[in-house]
Coordinates of C-alpha atoms and ligand atoms in Angstrom, one line a residue:
X1 CA 105.6 -135.3 -139.9
X2 CA 105.4 -132.1 -142.1
X3 CA 107.7 -129.3 -141.2
X4 CA 105.8 -127.2 -138.5
X5 CA 105.8 -123.4 -138.5
X6 CA 108.3 -122.2 -136.1
X7 CA 106.8 -119.7 -133.6
X8 CA 108.1 -116.8 -131.5
X9 CA 107.1 -116.1 -127.9
X10 CA 107.7 -112.7 -126.5
X11 CA 107.6 -112.6 -122.6
X12 CA 108.4 -115.9 -120.9
X13 CA 106.0 -115.6 -117.8
X14 CA 103.5 -118.1 -116.9
X15 CA 101.4 -117.7 -120.1
X16 CA 104.4 -117.5 -122.3
X17 CA 106.3 -120.6 -120.9
X18 CA 103.0 -122.6 -120.9
X19 CA 102.4 -121.5 -124.6
X20 CA 106.0 -122.2 -125.7
X21 CA 106.2 -125.6 -123.9
X22 CA 102.9 -126.8 -125.4
X23 CA 103.5 -125.6 -129.0
X24 CA 106.9 -127.4 -128.8
X25 CA 105.1 -130.4 -127.6
X26 CA 103.0 -130.2 -130.9
X27 CA 106.1 -130.2 -132.8
X28 CA 107.0 -126.7 -133.5
X29 CA 110.3 -125.1 -132.9
X30 CA 109.7 -122.1 -130.5
X31 CA 112.0 -119.1 -130.1
X32 CA 111.1 -117.5 -126.8
X33 CA 112.6 -114.2 -125.6
X34 CA 112.5 -112.7 -122.2
X35 CA 114.3 -109.6 -121.1
X36 CA 115.3 -111.0 -117.6
X37 CA 118.8 -112.8 -118.5
X38 CA 118.7 -114.9 -115.3
X39 CA 115.4 -116.4 -116.2
X40 CA 116.5 -117.2 -119.7
X41 CA 119.7 -118.7 -118.4
X42 CA 117.9 -120.8 -115.9
X43 CA 115.4 -122.0 -118.6
X44 CA 118.3 -122.9 -120.6
X45 CA 119.7 -125.1 -117.8
X46 CA 116.3 -126.8 -117.5
X47 CA 115.1 -125.0 -114.4
X48 CA 111.4 -124.2 -114.2
X49 CA 110.8 -121.0 -112.4
X50 CA 107.1 -121.6 -111.3
X51 CA 104.9 -124.3 -110.1
X52 CA 102.7 -125.7 -112.8
X53 CA 101.9 -129.4 -112.9
X54 CA 103.2 -131.1 -116.0
X55 CA 105.3 -128.2 -117.2
X56 CA 108.7 -129.4 -116.2
X57 CA 108.2 -132.8 -118.0
X58 CA 107.0 -130.9 -121.2
X59 CA 109.9 -128.5 -121.1
X60 CA 112.3 -131.4 -120.5
X61 CA 110.8 -133.7 -123.3
X62 CA 111.0 -130.8 -125.8
X63 CA 114.2 -129.2 -124.9
X64 CA 115.6 -129.5 -128.3
X65 CA 112.7 -127.6 -129.9
X66 CA 112.7 -124.8 -127.3
X67 CA 115.1 -121.8 -127.8
X68 CA 115.2 -119.3 -125.0
X69 CA 116.8 -116.0 -125.6
X70 CA 117.1 -112.4 -124.6
X71 CA 117.5 -111.4 -128.1
X72 CA 114.6 -110.3 -130.1
X73 CA 116.6 -110.5 -133.3
X74 CA 116.9 -114.2 -132.8
X75 CA 113.0 -114.5 -132.6
X76 CA 112.5 -112.2 -135.5
X77 CA 115.0 -114.2 -137.7
X78 CA 113.6 -117.6 -136.9
X79 CA 109.7 -117.1 -136.6
X80 CA 106.9 -115.1 -138.4
X81 CA 104.2 -115.6 -135.7
X82 CA 105.0 -113.5 -132.8
X83 CA 103.0 -114.7 -129.7
X84 CA 103.0 -111.6 -127.3
X85 CA 102.7 -113.0 -123.7
X86 CA 103.8 -110.0 -121.6
X87 CA 101.6 -109.1 -118.5
X88 CA 99.1 -106.2 -118.4
X89 CA 98.8 -105.6 -114.7
X90 CA 96.2 -103.2 -113.3
X91 CA 97.1 -99.5 -112.7
X92 CA 95.9 -97.7 -109.7
X93 CA 92.9 -96.7 -111.7
X94 CA 92.0 -100.1 -112.5
X95 CA 92.8 -99.7 -116.2
X96 CA 95.2 -102.3 -117.7
X97 CA 98.8 -101.2 -117.7
X98 CA 99.9 -101.6 -121.5
X99 CA 103.5 -100.5 -121.0
X100 CA 105.1 -103.9 -121.5
X101 CA 102.9 -104.5 -124.5
X102 CA 103.8 -101.2 -126.0
X103 CA 107.6 -101.9 -125.3
X104 CA 107.3 -105.0 -127.2
X105 CA 105.6 -103.6 -130.1
X106 CA 108.1 -100.7 -130.3
X107 CA 110.9 -103.4 -130.8
X108 CA 108.9 -105.4 -133.5
X109 CA 109.2 -102.9 -136.4
X110 CA 106.8 -103.0 -139.3
X111 CA 107.7 -105.8 -141.5
X112 CA 104.9 -107.4 -143.5
X113 CA 106.4 -110.8 -142.9
X114 CA 105.5 -110.8 -139.2
X115 CA 102.4 -110.8 -137.2
X116 CA 101.8 -109.9 -133.7
X117 CA 99.7 -112.7 -132.2
X118 CA 98.2 -111.0 -129.0
X119 CA 97.9 -113.4 -126.1
X120 CA 98.2 -110.8 -123.3
X121 CA 95.0 -109.8 -122.2
X122 CA 94.3 -106.2 -123.4
X123 CA 91.6 -103.7 -123.3
X124 CA 89.1 -103.9 -126.2
X125 CA 90.6 -101.4 -129.0
X126 CA 94.2 -102.3 -128.3
X127 CA 94.6 -104.2 -131.4
X128 CA 93.0 -101.5 -133.6
X129 CA 95.2 -98.9 -132.1
X130 CA 98.4 -101.0 -132.6
X131 CA 97.4 -101.7 -136.2
X132 CA 96.9 -97.9 -136.8
X133 CA 100.6 -97.5 -135.9
X134 CA 101.9 -100.5 -137.5
X135 CA 100.4 -100.8 -140.9
X136 CA 102.4 -103.4 -142.5
X137 CA 102.7 -105.8 -139.5
X138 CA 100.1 -108.4 -139.2
X139 CA 97.8 -108.5 -136.2
X140 CA 95.9 -111.4 -134.7
X141 CA 94.2 -111.6 -131.4
X142 CA 94.3 -114.9 -129.7
X143 CA 93.4 -114.7 -126.1
X144 CA 94.5 -117.4 -123.7
X145 CA 91.9 -119.2 -121.5
X146 CA 94.3 -121.2 -119.5
X147 CA 93.8 -121.8 -115.7
X148 CA 96.7 -121.8 -113.4
X149 CA 97.4 -125.3 -112.0
X150 CA 95.9 -127.0 -115.1
X151 CA 97.4 -124.9 -117.8
X152 CA 98.9 -127.8 -119.8
X153 CA 95.7 -129.7 -119.8
X154 CA 93.7 -126.6 -120.8
X155 CA 96.1 -125.8 -123.7
X156 CA 95.9 -129.4 -125.1
X157 CA 92.0 -129.5 -124.5
X158 CA 90.6 -126.2 -125.1
X159 CA 86.8 -125.6 -125.0
X160 CA 87.5 -123.3 -127.9
X161 CA 90.2 -121.2 -129.7
X162 CA 89.5 -117.6 -130.5
X163 CA 91.3 -116.1 -133.5
X164 CA 90.5 -112.5 -134.2
X165 CA 91.8 -110.6 -137.2
X166 CA 90.9 -107.9 -139.7
X167 CA 90.9 -108.5 -143.5
X168 CA 94.5 -107.5 -143.9
X169 CA 95.6 -110.3 -141.6
X170 CA 93.6 -113.0 -142.9
X171 CA 96.4 -115.0 -144.0
X172 CA 98.1 -114.9 -140.7
X173 CA 94.9 -115.6 -138.8
X174 CA 94.5 -118.7 -140.9
X175 CA 98.2 -119.8 -139.9
X176 CA 97.4 -119.2 -136.2
X177 CA 94.3 -121.2 -136.6
X178 CA 96.3 -124.2 -138.3
X179 CA 98.5 -124.2 -135.2
X180 CA 95.6 -125.5 -133.2
X181 CA 94.2 -128.0 -135.6
X182 CA 95.7 -131.0 -133.9
X183 CA 93.8 -130.1 -130.7
X184 CA 90.5 -130.6 -132.4
X185 CA 88.6 -127.7 -130.7
X186 CA 86.1 -125.2 -132.1
X187 CA 87.8 -122.2 -133.7
X188 CA 86.0 -118.9 -133.3
X189 CA 87.3 -116.9 -136.2
X190 CA 86.2 -113.2 -135.5
X191 CA 87.3 -109.6 -135.6
X192 CA 90.0 -108.1 -133.3
X193 CA 87.6 -106.3 -131.1
X194 CA 85.3 -109.1 -130.5
X195 CA 88.2 -111.5 -129.8
X196 CA 89.4 -109.0 -127.1
X197 CA 85.9 -108.7 -125.8
X198 CA 85.4 -112.5 -125.7
X199 CA 88.4 -112.7 -123.2
X200 CA 87.3 -110.0 -120.9
X201 CA 83.7 -111.0 -120.9
X202 CA 84.5 -114.7 -120.3
X203 CA 86.4 -113.7 -117.3
X204 CA 84.0 -111.1 -116.1
X205 CA 81.2 -113.7 -116.3
X206 CA 82.9 -116.4 -114.5
X207 CA 83.7 -114.0 -111.7
X208 CA 80.2 -113.0 -111.6
X209 CA 79.1 -116.4 -111.3
X210 CA 81.4 -116.9 -108.3
X211 CA 80.1 -113.6 -106.6
X212 CA 76.6 -114.8 -107.3
X213 CA 77.0 -118.2 -105.6
X214 CA 78.9 -116.6 -102.7
X215 CA 75.9 -114.2 -102.2
X216 CA 73.7 -117.3 -102.3
X217 CA 75.9 -118.8 -99.8
X218 CA 75.6 -116.0 -97.4
X219 CA 72.0 -115.9 -97.7
X220 CA 71.7 -119.7 -97.3
X221 CA 73.5 -119.3 -93.9
X222 CA 70.9 -117.1 -92.8
X223 CA 68.0 -119.1 -94.0
X224 CA 69.2 -122.6 -93.1
X225 CA 70.1 -124.1 -96.8
X226 CA 73.3 -125.6 -97.6
X227 CA 75.0 -123.9 -100.6
X228 CA 76.7 -126.9 -101.7
X229 CA 73.3 -128.6 -102.1
X230 CA 72.1 -125.5 -103.8
X231 CA 74.8 -125.4 -106.3
X232 CA 74.4 -129.2 -107.1
X233 CA 70.8 -128.7 -107.8
X234 CA 71.3 -125.5 -109.9
X235 CA 74.3 -126.9 -111.8
X236 CA 72.4 -129.8 -113.4
X237 CA 70.4 -127.2 -115.4
X238 CA 72.4 -127.3 -118.6
X239 CA 71.8 -123.5 -118.9
X240 CA 73.6 -122.8 -115.7
X241 CA 76.3 -125.8 -115.8
X242 CA 77.9 -126.9 -112.6
X243 CA 81.3 -125.2 -113.1
X244 CA 82.4 -122.2 -111.1
X245 CA 79.6 -122.5 -108.5
X246 CA 81.8 -123.3 -105.6
X247 CA 81.2 -120.8 -102.8
X248 CA 84.3 -119.7 -100.8
X249 CA 86.2 -116.7 -99.6
X250 CA 86.1 -115.1 -102.9
X251 CA 88.1 -115.3 -106.1
X252 CA 91.8 -114.1 -106.4
X253 CA 94.6 -114.6 -108.8
X254 CA 96.1 -112.4 -111.4
X255 CA 93.2 -112.5 -113.8
X256 CA 89.6 -112.2 -112.4
X257 CA 90.2 -109.3 -110.2
X258 CA 92.2 -107.5 -112.9
X259 CA 90.1 -108.2 -115.8
X260 CA 86.7 -107.4 -113.9
X261 CA 88.1 -103.9 -113.1
X262 CA 89.6 -103.5 -116.5
X263 CA 86.3 -104.2 -118.2
X264 CA 84.5 -102.0 -115.7
X265 CA 87.0 -99.1 -116.5
X266 CA 86.9 -99.8 -120.1
X267 CA 83.1 -99.4 -120.1
X268 CA 83.4 -96.3 -117.9
X269 CA 85.9 -94.7 -120.2
X270 CA 83.4 -95.2 -123.2
X271 CA 80.6 -93.6 -121.2
X272 CA 78.8 -96.8 -119.9
X273 CA 78.2 -97.4 -116.3
X274 CA 78.8 -101.2 -116.0
X275 CA 76.7 -101.5 -112.8
X276 CA 76.9 -105.3 -112.3
X277 CA 80.6 -105.5 -112.1
X278 CA 80.7 -103.0 -109.3
X279 CA 78.7 -105.4 -107.3
X280 CA 80.8 -108.3 -108.4
X281 CA 83.9 -106.6 -107.0
X282 CA 82.3 -105.4 -103.9
X283 CA 80.8 -108.8 -103.1
X284 CA 84.2 -110.4 -103.7
X285 CA 86.0 -107.8 -101.3
X286 CA 83.5 -108.5 -98.6
X287 CA 83.7 -112.3 -99.0
X288 CA 87.4 -112.3 -98.4
X289 CA 86.9 -111.0 -95.1
X290 CA 84.1 -113.2 -94.1
X291 CA 86.2 -115.5 -92.1
X292 CA 86.8 -112.9 -89.7
X293 CA 83.2 -112.7 -88.5
X294 CA 83.0 -116.4 -88.2
X295 CA 86.1 -116.6 -86.0
X296 CA 84.7 -113.6 -83.7
X297 CA 81.4 -115.8 -83.5
X298 CA 83.4 -118.6 -81.8
X299 CA 86.3 -116.7 -80.2
X300 CA 84.9 -113.4 -79.3
X301 CA 87.6 -110.7 -79.5
X302 CA 90.6 -111.8 -81.6
X303 CA 93.1 -110.0 -79.5
X304 CA 96.1 -112.3 -78.8
X305 CA 94.3 -115.2 -80.4
X306 CA 96.6 -117.6 -82.3
X307 CA 94.9 -118.1 -85.9
X308 CA 96.5 -120.5 -88.3
X309 CA 95.9 -119.9 -92.0
X310 CA 96.1 -123.0 -94.2
X311 CA 97.0 -122.1 -97.8
X312 CA 98.4 -118.9 -99.2
X313 CA 98.3 -119.5 -103.0
X314 CA 95.1 -118.1 -104.6
X315 CA 94.2 -121.6 -105.5
X316 CA 95.8 -125.0 -105.2
X317 CA 98.6 -126.4 -107.6
X318 CA 100.1 -122.9 -108.1
X319 CA 102.5 -120.9 -106.1
X320 CA 100.8 -117.6 -107.3
X321 CA 99.8 -115.4 -104.5
X322 CA 98.5 -112.4 -106.5
X323 CA 95.2 -111.1 -104.9
X324 CA 95.2 -114.1 -102.7
X325 CA 92.6 -114.1 -100.0
X326 CA 95.3 -115.2 -97.4
X327 CA 97.0 -111.9 -97.8
X328 CA 93.9 -109.9 -97.0
X329 CA 93.0 -112.2 -94.1
X330 CA 96.3 -112.1 -92.6
X331 CA 96.5 -108.2 -92.5
X332 CA 92.9 -108.0 -91.2
X333 CA 93.4 -110.5 -88.5
X334 CA 96.6 -108.7 -87.4
X335 CA 94.9 -105.4 -87.1
X336 CA 92.1 -107.2 -85.0
X337 CA 95.2 -108.1 -82.7
X338 CA 95.5 -111.7 -83.5
X339 CA 98.7 -113.6 -84.1
X340 CA 98.8 -115.3 -87.4
X341 CA 100.7 -118.2 -88.5
X342 CA 100.7 -119.4 -92.1
X343 CA 101.5 -122.5 -94.2
X344 CA 101.3 -123.3 -97.7
X345 CA 103.0 -126.4 -99.4
X346 CA 104.6 -124.2 -102.3
X347 CA 103.6 -120.6 -102.2
X348 CA 105.5 -119.4 -98.9
X349 CA 108.6 -118.2 -100.7
X350 CA 106.5 -115.7 -102.8
X351 CA 104.5 -114.9 -99.9
X352 CA 107.0 -114.2 -97.1
X353 CA 107.5 -110.4 -97.5
X354 CA 103.8 -109.6 -98.1
X355 CA 102.7 -111.5 -95.0
X356 CA 103.9 -108.7 -92.8
X357 CA 104.0 -110.0 -89.1
X358 CA 102.6 -113.5 -89.7
X359 CA 104.8 -116.3 -88.7
X360 CA 105.6 -118.7 -91.6
X361 CA 105.3 -122.2 -90.5
X362 CA 107.3 -125.1 -91.8
X363 CA 104.4 -127.6 -91.9
X364 CA 100.7 -127.5 -91.5
X365 CA 100.9 -129.3 -88.1
X366 CA 103.4 -126.6 -87.1
X367 CA 100.9 -123.8 -88.0
X368 CA 98.2 -125.7 -86.3
X369 CA 100.2 -126.3 -83.1
X370 CA 98.6 -124.2 -80.2
X371 CA 96.1 -122.5 -82.5
X372 CA 92.8 -121.1 -81.2
X373 CA 91.4 -121.5 -84.7
X374 CA 92.3 -122.7 -88.2
X375 CA 91.1 -121.1 -91.4
X376 CA 91.3 -123.2 -94.4
X377 CA 92.0 -120.6 -97.3
X378 CA 93.4 -122.8 -100.1
X379 CA 92.0 -126.3 -100.8
X380 CA 95.2 -128.1 -101.1
X381 CA 94.4 -131.7 -101.0
X382 CA 97.1 -132.4 -98.4
X383 CA 95.1 -130.4 -95.9
X384 CA 92.0 -132.8 -96.3
X385 CA 94.4 -135.6 -95.6
X386 CA 95.6 -134.3 -92.2
X387 CA 94.8 -136.5 -89.2
X388 CA 92.1 -134.0 -88.0
X389 CA 90.6 -136.2 -85.3
X390 CA 93.9 -137.3 -83.9
X391 CA 97.1 -135.2 -84.3
X392 CA 95.5 -131.8 -85.2
X393 CA 92.8 -132.2 -82.5
X394 CA 95.6 -132.8 -80.0
X395 CA 97.8 -130.0 -81.0
X396 CA 95.3 -127.2 -81.4
X397 CA 94.5 -125.0 -78.2
X398 CA 90.9 -124.9 -79.2
X399 CA 89.3 -127.0 -81.9
X400 CA 87.5 -124.2 -84.1
X401 CA 87.9 -124.5 -87.8
X402 CA 86.5 -122.1 -90.5
X403 CA 86.6 -124.0 -93.9
X404 CA 86.8 -121.2 -96.4
X405 CA 86.3 -123.6 -99.3
X406 CA 83.9 -126.0 -98.0
X407 CA 86.5 -128.6 -98.5
X408 CA 86.9 -130.7 -95.3
X409 CA 84.7 -133.4 -94.0
X410 CA 82.4 -131.7 -92.0
X411 CA 80.7 -134.6 -90.3
X412 CA 84.2 -136.1 -89.3
X413 CA 85.3 -133.0 -87.9
X414 CA 82.3 -132.4 -85.8
X415 CA 82.5 -136.0 -84.7
X416 CA 86.0 -135.5 -83.5
X417 CA 84.8 -132.5 -81.3
X418 CA 85.7 -129.6 -83.7
X419 CA 83.5 -126.6 -83.9
X420 CA 83.2 -126.4 -87.7
X421 CA 82.2 -123.4 -89.9
X422 CA 81.8 -123.6 -93.6
X423 CA 80.6 -121.0 -96.1
X424 CA 77.0 -121.1 -96.9
X425 CA 76.0 -124.2 -94.9
Ligands
UGA1 C1 91.1 -117.7 -115.0 C2 90.2 -118.3 -116.0 O1 89.6 -119.4 -115.4 C3 91.0 -118.7 -117.1 O2 90.1 -119.2 -118.1 C4 91.7 -117.6 -117.7 O3 92.7 -117.9 -118.8 C5 92.6 -117.0 -116.6 O4 91.9 -116.5 -115.5 C6 93.4 -115.7 -117.2 O5 92.7 -114.8 -117.7 O6 94.6 -115.8 -117.3 P1 92.8 -118.6 -113.1 O7 92.8 -117.3 -112.5 O8 94.1 -119.3 -113.4 O9 92.0 -118.7 -114.4 O10 92.1 -119.6 -111.9 P2 90.5 -120.1 -111.8 O11 90.7 -121.6 -111.7 O12 89.7 -119.6 -112.9 O13 90.2 -119.5 -110.4 C7 90.0 -118.1 -110.2 C8 89.7 -117.9 -108.7 O14 88.2 -118.1 -108.5 C9 90.4 -118.6 -107.7 O15 90.7 -117.8 -106.6 C10 89.4 -119.7 -107.2 O16 89.4 -120.3 -106.1 C11 88.0 -118.9 -107.5 N1 86.8 -119.9 -107.7 C12 86.8 -120.6 -108.8 C13 85.9 -120.0 -106.9 O17 85.9 -119.4 -105.8 N2 84.8 -120.7 -107.1 C14 84.8 -121.6 -108.2 O18 83.8 -122.2 -108.3 C15 85.7 -121.5 -109.0

């Protein structure tokens, strides 16, 4: 095998670690730097600090090509393409906080041998602003489209790879595109601002699709239609597509909420009022609370009711709880006077301090024991496999289930005597 270009990764969070592991799998030596010494030490010992299917195996298999360090010098000495993977969380105003990106840029100097390859999601215009200050350094925008819970697969089988660069970084852009050649995916070669916009617009569009189907769900409930059937019928139209048409208790996670508000703010700052995105956000905020009304419909007042929340992670196969619906629900339920117990197969450790007065249960059955109602918040497969008709029915004080992801077998639950409430059905 021809010698593959070594690469640098700056910021070993979820994106950085997945990127590092996948490039190592493709045969590259990867020099990955993080400022948190304990994290670097743990990675050096082969410990994986997050839950992501397939990632531990990839890290173990490619350990000899993965070099974790706290030293930027080690990265700069060994690699020319520097993938910046630090996070850009929202500020109070909804704008993206670029302080971590700026701190990295300040460390990189201005050598014409190196190029920043921006994977972090940044506002449109960030690349241009950095290039103005670092004229010699190359700059390539290479946004990531990985989904938590299926990141390894997404990396290895991307729908497309976006590579944005100005003329002066043409050579670097070619080298970045070449890294992805083994994946046989369409490469979108474009300018930096368009690449930045492709990322934000893609996430905003997917979030819009979810808010749209959630509103169709809410109307379907009123009009007697079943949103699952509606989505199936709509999704077969190739122009619509069947993905991201699952109604539920709203979208969460570290990306959609943040990127929708970042794009809205960005538009606002440029003098354009992005009306549609306001609605996408508002619909999502209301949707997260929708389980409350459904519980009240069956239980009346929620004061002193025991409510079990199944799932805390913002979606299955991750331990990420950022913007998770369960956090909003737990707080709202408690302010209605309910007692909340929660269970999640992997996310409890992360959630404990954010769940306030909620009781952390050791198992799903423990959470359901004596509960007046259960709300399925995250569609972990193991929740469908519970013995609902037998053990769960026997343990719950009242057989009321709000299925916030239309995930459980409604007929089976109803046959077992449960009062079942889905979303949009
Ligand atoms: C999202 C995008 O899908 C990725 O392409 C992107 O790279 C990533 O953000 C990012 O910007 O880093 P992620 O947030 O990991 O990925 O998760 P998704 O699978 O997209 O789910 C986001 C939220 O939408 C979850 O809360 C999920 O439950 C919800 N969702 C998704 C629905 O409510 N309905 C659907 O049909 C699909």
